[in-house]
mmCIF file of C-alpha atoms in Angstrom:
data_model
loop_
_atom_site.group_PDB
_atom_site.id
_atom_site.type_symbol
_atom_site.label_atom_id
_atom_site.label_comp_id
_atom_site.label_asym_id
_atom_site.label_seq_id
_atom_site.Cartn_x
_atom_site.Cartn_y
_atom_site.Cartn_z
ATOM 1 C CA MET S 1 -0.677 -0.340 0.162
ATOM 2 C CA LEU S 2 2.485 2.302 1.035
ATOM 3 C CA THR S 3 4.902 1.806 -1.319
ATOM 4 C CA ARG S 4 1.954 2.250 -4.176
ATOM 5 C CA LEU S 5 0.656 5.228 -3.344
ATOM 6 C CA LYS S 6 4.945 6.514 -2.973
ATOM 7 C CA ALA S 7 5.149 5.644 -6.611
ATOM 8 C CA LYS S 8 2.223 6.798 -7.532
ATOM 9 C CA SER S 9 3.291 10.244 -5.620
ATOM 10 C CA GLU S 10 6.688 10.032 -7.219
ATOM 11 C CA GLY S 11 4.693 9.860 -11.173
ATOM 12 C CA LYS S 12 2.520 12.899 -10.181
ATOM 13 C CA LEU S 13 5.183 15.145 -9.472
ATOM 14 C CA ALA S 14 7.757 14.252 -12.849
ATOM 15 C CA LYS S 15 4.775 15.125 -14.479
ATOM 16 C CA GLN S 16 4.976 18.793 -13.576
ATOM 17 C CA ILE S 17 9.007 19.320 -14.122
ATOM 18 C CA CYS S 18 8.163 21.031 -17.418
ATOM 19 C CA LYS S 19 10.442 19.172 -20.188
ATOM 20 C CA VAL S 20 11.173 22.508 -21.604
ATOM 21 C CA VAL S 21 13.024 23.827 -19.316
ATOM 22 C CA LEU S 22 15.168 20.784 -17.401
ATOM 23 C CA ASP S 23 15.833 20.731 -21.364
ATOM 24 C CA HIS S 24 17.066 24.318 -21.168
ATOM 25 C CA PHE S 25 18.932 23.690 -18.435
ATOM 26 C CA GLU S 26 20.419 20.395 -19.905
ATOM 27 C CA LYS S 27 22.801 22.014 -22.291
ATOM 28 C CA GLN S 28 23.404 25.102 -20.345
ATOM 29 C CA TYR S 29 24.598 23.437 -16.901
ATOM 30 C CA SER S 30 25.819 20.616 -18.292
ATOM 31 C CA LYS S 31 28.076 23.440 -19.419
ATOM 32 C CA GLU S 32 28.707 25.427 -17.440
ATOM 33 C CA LEU S 33 28.485 23.134 -13.897
ATOM 34 C CA GLY S 34 29.980 20.461 -15.467
ATOM 35 C CA ASP S 35 30.476 16.609 -13.724
ATOM 36 C CA ALA S 36 28.197 18.531 -10.339
ATOM 37 C CA TRP S 37 24.864 19.085 -12.437
ATOM 38 C CA ASP S 38 24.485 15.146 -12.249
ATOM 39 C CA THR S 39 23.152 16.326 -8.463
ATOM 40 C CA VAL S 40 22.069 19.202 -8.691
ATOM 41 C CA ARG S 41 19.608 17.576 -11.675
ATOM 42 C CA LYS S 42 19.073 14.923 -9.020
ATOM 43 C CA ILE S 43 17.796 17.836 -6.260
ATOM 44 C CA LEU S 44 16.378 19.976 -8.584
ATOM 45 C CA THR S 45 14.033 17.822 -9.574
ATOM 46 C CA SER S 46 12.829 16.266 -6.183
ATOM 47 C CA PRO S 47 10.908 19.392 -3.925
ATOM 48 C CA SER S 48 12.128 16.774 -1.086
ATOM 49 C CA CYS S 49 15.461 16.913 -0.865
ATOM 50 C CA TRP S 50 15.243 20.401 -1.018
ATOM 51 C CA GLN S 51 16.509 22.600 2.089
ATOM 52 C CA TYR S 52 13.785 24.188 3.764
ATOM 53 C CA ALA S 53 14.977 26.136 6.579
ATOM 54 C CA VAL S 54 13.515 27.110 9.403
ATOM 55 C CA LEU S 55 13.718 31.021 11.322
ATOM 56 C CA LEU S 56 12.291 31.547 14.304
ATOM 57 C CA ASN S 57 11.029 34.660 14.924
ATOM 58 C CA ARG S 58 12.813 36.257 18.096
ATOM 59 C CA PHE S 59 8.922 38.711 18.137
ATOM 60 C CA ASN S 60 6.934 35.856 19.199
ATOM 61 C CA TYR S 61 9.677 32.484 20.128
ATOM 62 C CA PRO S 62 8.527 29.370 19.617
ATOM 63 C CA PHE S 63 9.695 27.621 22.296
ATOM 64 C CA GLU S 64 8.218 24.389 22.690
ATOM 65 C CA LEU S 65 8.760 24.140 18.786
ATOM 66 C CA GLU S 66 12.080 25.126 19.218
ATOM 67 C CA LYS S 67 12.420 21.927 21.749
ATOM 68 C CA ASP S 68 10.357 19.755 18.974
ATOM 69 C CA LEU S 69 12.906 19.928 15.744
ATOM 70 C CA HIS S 70 15.740 19.644 18.721
ATOM 71 C CA LEU S 71 13.744 15.917 18.835
ATOM 72 C CA LYS S 72 13.445 15.355 15.484
ATOM 73 C CA GLY S 73 16.987 16.173 14.781
ATOM 74 C CA TYR S 74 17.073 19.591 13.669
ATOM 75 C CA HIS S 75 20.265 21.674 14.152
ATOM 76 C CA THR S 76 21.892 25.743 14.541
ATOM 77 C CA LEU S 77 22.247 26.853 11.188
ATOM 78 C CA PHE S 78 25.977 28.694 11.570
ATOM 79 C CA GLN S 79 25.265 28.610 15.071
ATOM 80 C CA GLY S 80 29.236 29.421 15.656
ATOM 81 C CA SER S 81 30.224 28.815 13.113
ATOM 82 C CA LEU S 82 31.000 31.772 11.750
ATOM 83 C CA PRO S 83 32.198 35.387 12.862
ATOM 84 C CA ASN S 84 30.102 38.142 13.874
ATOM 85 C CA TYR S 85 27.344 35.635 13.958
ATOM 86 C CA PRO S 86 24.290 37.526 15.269
ATOM 87 C CA LYS S 87 23.168 36.138 18.218
ATOM 88 C CA SER S 88 19.375 36.816 18.099
ATOM 89 C CA MET S 89 19.384 34.471 14.513
ATOM 90 C CA LYS S 90 17.788 31.252 15.285
ATOM 91 C CA CYS S 91 17.535 29.210 12.698
ATOM 92 C CA TYR S 92 17.271 25.504 12.468
ATOM 93 C CA LEU S 93 17.730 22.992 8.817
ATOM 94 C CA SER S 94 17.166 18.694 8.933
ATOM 95 C CA ARG S 95 19.389 17.314 7.302
ATOM 96 C CA THR S 96 16.607 14.571 6.269
ATOM 97 C CA PRO S 97 14.049 15.361 3.932
ATOM 98 C CA GLY S 98 10.802 16.926 4.479
ATOM 99 C CA ARG S 99 9.574 20.045 6.135
ATOM 100 C CA ILE S 100 6.938 21.729 9.117
ATOM 101 C CA PRO S 101 3.495 22.858 7.368
ATOM 102 C CA SER S 102 3.518 26.582 7.443
ATOM 103 C CA GLU S 103 1.447 29.232 9.629
ATOM 104 C CA ARG S 104 -1.763 30.869 7.937
ATOM 105 C CA HIS S 105 -1.328 34.917 8.146
ATOM 106 C CA GLN S 106 -3.471 35.989 11.182
ATOM 107 C CA ILE S 107 -4.577 40.072 11.002
ATOM 108 C CA GLY S 108 -2.968 40.486 15.364
ATOM 109 C CA ASN S 109 -0.757 37.492 15.919
ATOM 110 C CA LEU S 110 3.422 37.470 14.785
ATOM 111 C CA LYS S 111 3.975 34.463 13.409
ATOM 112 C CA LYS S 112 6.318 32.418 15.510
ATOM 113 C CA TYR S 113 8.698 31.108 11.997
ATOM 114 C CA TYR S 114 9.450 31.824 8.089
ATOM 115 C CA LEU S 115 10.453 28.792 6.156
ATOM 116 C CA LEU S 116 12.521 28.881 3.674
ATOM 117 C CA ASN S 117 15.582 27.842 1.852
ATOM 118 C CA ALA S 118 18.663 27.466 3.845
ATOM 119 C CA ALA S 119 20.968 29.203 1.266
ATOM 120 C CA SER S 120 18.285 31.923 1.047
ATOM 121 C CA LEU S 121 20.365 32.967 4.771
ATOM 122 C CA LEU S 122 24.043 33.708 2.997
ATOM 123 C CA PRO S 123 22.944 36.989 1.199
ATOM 124 C CA VAL S 124 21.379 38.903 5.248
ATOM 125 C CA LEU S 125 24.652 37.187 6.895
ATOM 126 C CA ALA S 126 27.113 38.551 3.888
ATOM 127 C CA LEU S 127 25.308 42.092 4.677
ATOM 128 C CA GLU S 128 26.758 42.108 8.769
ATOM 129 C CA LEU S 129 24.043 44.169 9.272
ATOM 130 C CA ARG S 130 24.396 46.460 12.854
ATOM 131 C CA ASP S 131 21.825 47.748 15.086
ATOM 132 C CA GLY S 132 21.118 51.351 13.832
ATOM 133 C CA GLU S 133 22.321 50.767 10.734
ATOM 134 C CA LYS S 134 20.557 52.159 7.267
ATOM 135 C CA VAL S 135 19.084 49.171 4.608
ATOM 136 C CA LEU S 136 17.336 49.301 1.510
ATOM 137 C CA ASP S 137 15.938 45.529 0.343
ATOM 138 C CA LEU S 138 15.549 46.931 -3.006
ATOM 139 C CA CYS S 139 14.300 43.874 -4.229
ATOM 140 C CA ALA S 140 11.968 43.148 -1.232
ATOM 141 C CA ALA S 141 9.320 41.019 -1.987
ATOM 142 C CA PRO S 142 8.000 38.352 -0.327
ATOM 143 C CA GLY S 143 9.866 39.444 2.131
ATOM 144 C CA GLY S 144 11.778 36.685 4.089
ATOM 145 C CA LYS S 145 15.238 38.708 3.334
ATOM 146 C CA SER S 146 14.079 41.248 4.952
ATOM 147 C CA ILE S 147 12.487 39.452 8.053
ATOM 148 C CA ALA S 148 15.988 37.506 7.772
ATOM 149 C CA LEU S 149 17.859 41.151 8.625
ATOM 150 C CA LEU S 150 15.421 41.862 11.005
ATOM 151 C CA GLN S 151 16.295 39.042 12.801
ATOM 152 C CA CYS S 152 19.787 40.152 12.560
ATOM 153 C CA ALA S 153 19.657 43.586 14.368
ATOM 154 C CA CYS S 154 17.536 45.878 14.790
ATOM 155 C CA PRO S 155 18.179 48.717 11.895
ATOM 156 C CA GLY S 156 17.691 52.731 12.030
ATOM 157 C CA TYR S 157 16.105 52.623 8.820
ATOM 158 C CA LEU S 158 14.971 49.809 6.922
ATOM 159 C CA HIS S 159 13.906 50.729 3.830
ATOM 160 C CA CYS S 160 12.184 47.234 1.525
ATOM 161 C CA ASN S 161 11.299 48.079 -2.444
ATOM 162 C CA GLU S 162 8.890 45.879 -4.237
ATOM 163 C CA TYR S 163 8.224 46.880 -7.756
ATOM 164 C CA ASP S 164 5.457 44.780 -8.489
ATOM 165 C CA SER S 165 2.130 45.800 -6.909
ATOM 166 C CA LEU S 166 0.764 42.472 -6.885
ATOM 167 C CA ARG S 167 4.037 41.229 -4.898
ATOM 168 C CA LEU S 168 4.097 43.988 -3.235
ATOM 169 C CA LYS S 169 0.528 43.106 -1.550
ATOM 170 C CA TRP S 170 2.443 40.027 -0.455
ATOM 171 C CA LEU S 171 5.835 42.032 1.099
ATOM 172 C CA ARG S 172 2.921 43.843 3.066
ATOM 173 C CA GLN S 173 1.376 40.858 4.295
ATOM 174 C CA THR S 174 4.860 38.796 5.030
ATOM 175 C CA LEU S 175 5.563 42.204 7.289
ATOM 176 C CA GLU S 176 3.270 42.421 9.024
ATOM 177 C CA SER S 177 2.958 38.694 10.340
ATOM 178 C CA PHE S 178 6.328 38.810 11.908
ATOM 179 C CA ILE S 179 7.164 41.521 13.005
ATOM 180 C CA PRO S 180 5.909 44.143 15.515
ATOM 181 C CA GLN S 181 4.256 47.881 15.645
ATOM 182 C CA PRO S 182 7.023 49.796 17.738
ATOM 183 C CA LEU S 183 9.918 48.462 14.523
ATOM 184 C CA ILE S 184 7.335 49.386 11.696
ATOM 185 C CA ASN S 185 7.504 52.451 12.171
ATOM 186 C CA VAL S 186 11.270 52.723 11.009
ATOM 187 C CA ILE S 187 10.581 50.093 7.957
ATOM 188 C CA LYS S 188 8.977 51.787 4.412
ATOM 189 C CA VAL S 189 7.491 50.213 1.887
ATOM 190 C CA SER S 190 8.219 51.372 -1.711
ATOM 191 C CA GLU S 191 7.137 50.469 -5.460
ATOM 192 C CA LEU S 192 9.553 52.273 -6.428
ATOM 193 C CA ASP S 193 11.311 51.297 -10.178
ATOM 194 C CA GLY S 194 14.581 49.540 -8.237
ATOM 195 C CA ARG S 195 16.332 51.333 -11.470
ATOM 196 C CA LYS S 196 15.895 54.519 -10.100
ATOM 197 C CA MET S 197 15.674 54.622 -6.527
ATOM 198 C CA GLY S 198 19.817 55.384 -6.642
ATOM 199 C CA ASP S 199 18.693 59.126 -7.910
ATOM 200 C CA ALA S 200 15.795 60.159 -5.725
ATOM 201 C CA GLN S 201 18.016 58.518 -2.300
ATOM 202 C CA PRO S 202 21.744 59.573 -2.926
ATOM 203 C CA GLU S 203 24.426 58.174 -0.787
ATOM 204 C CA MET S 204 21.223 56.956 1.764
ATOM 205 C CA PHE S 205 22.204 53.207 3.438
ATOM 206 C CA ASP S 206 25.313 51.945 5.441
ATOM 207 C CA LYS S 207 23.520 48.977 3.176
ATOM 208 C CA VAL S 208 21.839 47.632 0.861
ATOM 209 C CA LEU S 209 20.740 44.232 -0.355
ATOM 210 C CA VAL S 210 19.831 43.146 -3.811
ATOM 211 C CA ASP S 211 17.873 39.948 -4.466
ATOM 212 C CA ALA S 212 17.565 40.202 -7.832
ATOM 213 C CA PRO S 213 14.682 39.916 -10.553
ATOM 214 C CA CYS S 214 16.216 36.663 -12.105
ATOM 215 C CA SER S 215 16.068 33.434 -13.805
ATOM 216 C CA ASN S 216 14.395 31.301 -10.557
ATOM 217 C CA ASP S 217 15.914 27.858 -11.464
ATOM 218 C CA ARG S 218 13.558 25.640 -9.610
ATOM 219 C CA SER S 219 10.106 27.587 -9.890
ATOM 220 C CA TRP S 220 10.555 27.977 -13.664
ATOM 221 C CA LEU S 221 11.149 24.013 -14.096
ATOM 222 C CA PHE S 222 7.661 23.172 -12.318
ATOM 223 C CA SER S 223 6.219 25.659 -14.429
ATOM 224 C CA SER S 224 2.494 23.973 -15.861
ATOM 225 C CA ASP S 225 2.221 26.315 -18.748
ATOM 226 C CA SER S 226 5.115 25.045 -22.002
ATOM 227 C CA GLN S 227 4.538 27.737 -23.016
ATOM 228 C CA LYS S 228 5.451 30.299 -20.814
ATOM 229 C CA ALA S 229 8.471 28.400 -20.307
ATOM 230 C CA SER S 230 9.041 28.678 -23.416
ATOM 231 C CA CYS S 231 8.264 32.629 -23.166
ATOM 232 C CA ARG S 232 10.806 32.933 -19.803
ATOM 233 C CA ILE S 233 13.408 30.892 -21.811
ATOM 234 C CA SER S 234 13.468 33.541 -24.982
ATOM 235 C CA GLN S 235 13.245 36.785 -22.360
ATOM 236 C CA ARG S 236 16.218 35.269 -20.263
ATOM 237 C CA ARG S 237 19.064 36.245 -22.198
ATOM 238 C CA ASN S 238 17.380 40.346 -21.435
ATOM 239 C CA LEU S 239 17.672 39.755 -17.364
ATOM 240 C CA PRO S 240 21.360 40.057 -17.069
ATOM 241 C CA LEU S 241 21.313 44.047 -18.350
ATOM 242 C CA LEU S 242 17.904 44.848 -15.816
ATOM 243 C CA GLN S 243 20.364 43.338 -12.685
ATOM 244 C CA ILE S 244 22.976 45.067 -14.364
ATOM 245 C CA GLU S 245 20.835 48.131 -13.758
ATOM 246 C CA LEU S 246 19.812 47.193 -10.286
ATOM 247 C CA LEU S 247 23.163 47.036 -9.069
ATOM 248 C CA ARG S 248 24.310 50.610 -10.688
ATOM 249 C CA SER S 249 21.026 52.429 -8.678
ATOM 250 C CA ALA S 250 22.315 50.428 -5.585
ATOM 251 C CA ILE S 251 25.943 52.026 -6.013
ATOM 252 C CA LYS S 252 24.504 55.347 -5.629
ATOM 253 C CA ALA S 253 22.091 54.432 -2.617
ATOM 254 C CA LEU S 254 24.872 53.568 -0.981
ATOM 255 C CA ARG S 255 27.672 55.114 1.082
ATOM 256 C CA PRO S 256 31.242 55.998 0.918
ATOM 257 C CA GLY S 257 31.972 52.823 2.820
ATOM 258 C CA GLY S 258 29.393 50.623 2.946
ATOM 259 C CA ILE S 259 28.162 47.102 2.725
ATOM 260 C CA LEU S 260 26.493 46.065 -1.311
ATOM 261 C CA VAL S 261 25.734 42.547 -1.216
ATOM 262 C CA TYR S 262 24.264 40.753 -4.153
ATOM 263 C CA SER S 263 22.164 37.661 -5.023
ATOM 264 C CA THR S 264 19.891 35.641 -7.347
ATOM 265 C CA CYS S 265 18.427 31.725 -7.062
ATOM 266 C CA THR S 266 19.892 31.132 -10.073
ATOM 267 C CA LEU S 267 22.776 28.780 -11.052
ATOM 268 C CA SER S 268 23.248 30.981 -14.456
ATOM 269 C CA LYS S 269 26.984 32.239 -15.102
ATOM 270 C CA ALA S 270 25.469 35.133 -17.108
ATOM 271 C CA GLU S 271 22.988 36.299 -14.180
ATOM 272 C CA ASN S 272 25.857 35.628 -11.616
ATOM 273 C CA GLN S 273 29.748 36.040 -12.484
ATOM 274 C CA ASP S 274 28.872 37.872 -15.480
ATOM 275 C CA VAL S 275 27.142 40.847 -14.466
ATOM 276 C CA ILE S 276 29.346 40.796 -10.941
ATOM 277 C CA SER S 277 33.422 41.441 -13.234
ATOM 278 C CA GLU S 278 30.165 43.829 -15.518
ATOM 279 C CA ILE S 279 30.816 45.369 -12.567
ATOM 280 C CA LEU S 280 32.738 45.699 -11.208
ATOM 281 C CA ASN S 281 35.025 45.818 -14.603
ATOM 282 C CA SER S 282 32.775 49.466 -14.837
ATOM 283 C CA HIS S 283 32.785 51.258 -11.167
ATOM 284 C CA SER S 284 36.270 51.676 -10.132
ATOM 285 C CA ASN S 285 34.859 52.900 -6.461
ATOM 286 C CA ILE S 286 33.649 49.655 -5.865
ATOM 287 C CA MET S 287 35.776 47.194 -4.499
ATOM 288 C CA PRO S 288 35.597 42.944 -3.823
ATOM 289 C CA MET S 289 35.425 41.332 -0.938
ATOM 290 C CA ASP S 290 36.310 37.662 -0.172
ATOM 291 C CA ILE S 291 33.802 36.265 1.432
ATOM 292 C CA LYS S 292 35.345 32.326 0.671
ATOM 293 C CA GLY S 293 35.066 32.787 4.484
ATOM 294 C CA ILE S 294 31.599 32.078 4.869
ATOM 295 C CA ALA S 295 32.456 29.046 2.638
ATOM 296 C CA ARG S 296 34.627 27.462 4.047
ATOM 297 C CA THR S 297 32.695 28.350 7.740
ATOM 298 C CA CYS S 298 28.934 26.521 6.225
ATOM 299 C CA SER S 299 30.585 23.550 3.735
ATOM 300 C CA HIS S 300 28.771 21.533 6.462
ATOM 301 C CA ASP S 301 25.081 22.612 5.355
ATOM 302 C CA PHE S 302 26.411 23.854 1.781
ATOM 303 C CA THR S 303 27.980 22.684 -1.432
ATOM 304 C CA PHE S 304 29.637 25.132 -3.009
ATOM 305 C CA SER S 305 31.604 25.034 -6.792
ATOM 306 C CA PRO S 306 34.243 27.218 -7.643
ATOM 307 C CA THR S 307 33.296 30.817 -9.297
ATOM 308 C CA GLY S 308 36.767 32.905 -9.791
ATOM 309 C CA GLN S 309 35.772 34.878 -7.951
ATOM 310 C CA GLU S 310 36.648 35.054 -4.496
ATOM 311 C CA CYS S 311 33.459 37.885 -3.805
ATOM 312 C CA GLY S 312 31.372 35.461 -5.142
ATOM 313 C CA LEU S 313 29.543 32.358 -3.861
ATOM 314 C CA LEU S 314 27.495 29.779 -5.435
ATOM 315 C CA VAL S 315 26.079 27.129 -3.729
ATOM 316 C CA ILE S 316 24.326 24.371 -4.994
ATOM 317 C CA PRO S 317 21.584 23.277 -5.558
#
């Protein structure tokens, strides 16, 4: 009975994978990732193996859930391994596949935890946010990284921007679900084209996060509309230009001596290493920072692929 149910479930899952996208990935990533692509492919096509982490909300701390996670074999992510790791951020990860259910949005009630891919926290930690700093999350929806930033420190000012109106509603709901009212008062939410932010607020921020729109490998792979997927693939070549324009705007918004982090949820070299190279080659006032230390201290939870850039990490998958 259990075997049959499992087989049926796997069959249903296999039908959801978009062949157009998978074929495209096969051609691109077998070249870019080499032998690593086989392993990446297996995990990308198996959602049960995705690394869902449980980020605990320090503003409504779930002590009972934390005990339960320990009993289920979850372990703390990053704790004690990274220098300057914020003690206020508590995140748990299981070494076995699976995920706990997400909480429903209830007006007036703060959620106790947020589910996100474990690798999503690396850009947040690389930003090294400190209390009182002014920080910009340029492409903030759905809000997971903004929530994570607020687990690290209490900024003097947090500007969450999202250009897409539907995603903006999602962002607002996420913030309302996790952040208490006093802290909400130091958060500004805007719907500005991120490419114009630098001109609107030049040298305003101590820290800037550009979690850029990209060809999200996981969501594209499970697209149910093959025609829409084909259209996305044809438009994929335009994304690096948008990403470069967003980064140029972010650089203008950053104060001298500030830190900027660029992140995507794609493995594409064109949207990662090539974008960074273009920015470094065209901006003499930008100094790349070596973040290989993160890879060394997090190697027990993540697999990293060489990028050829000291300032960049590629987590696979």
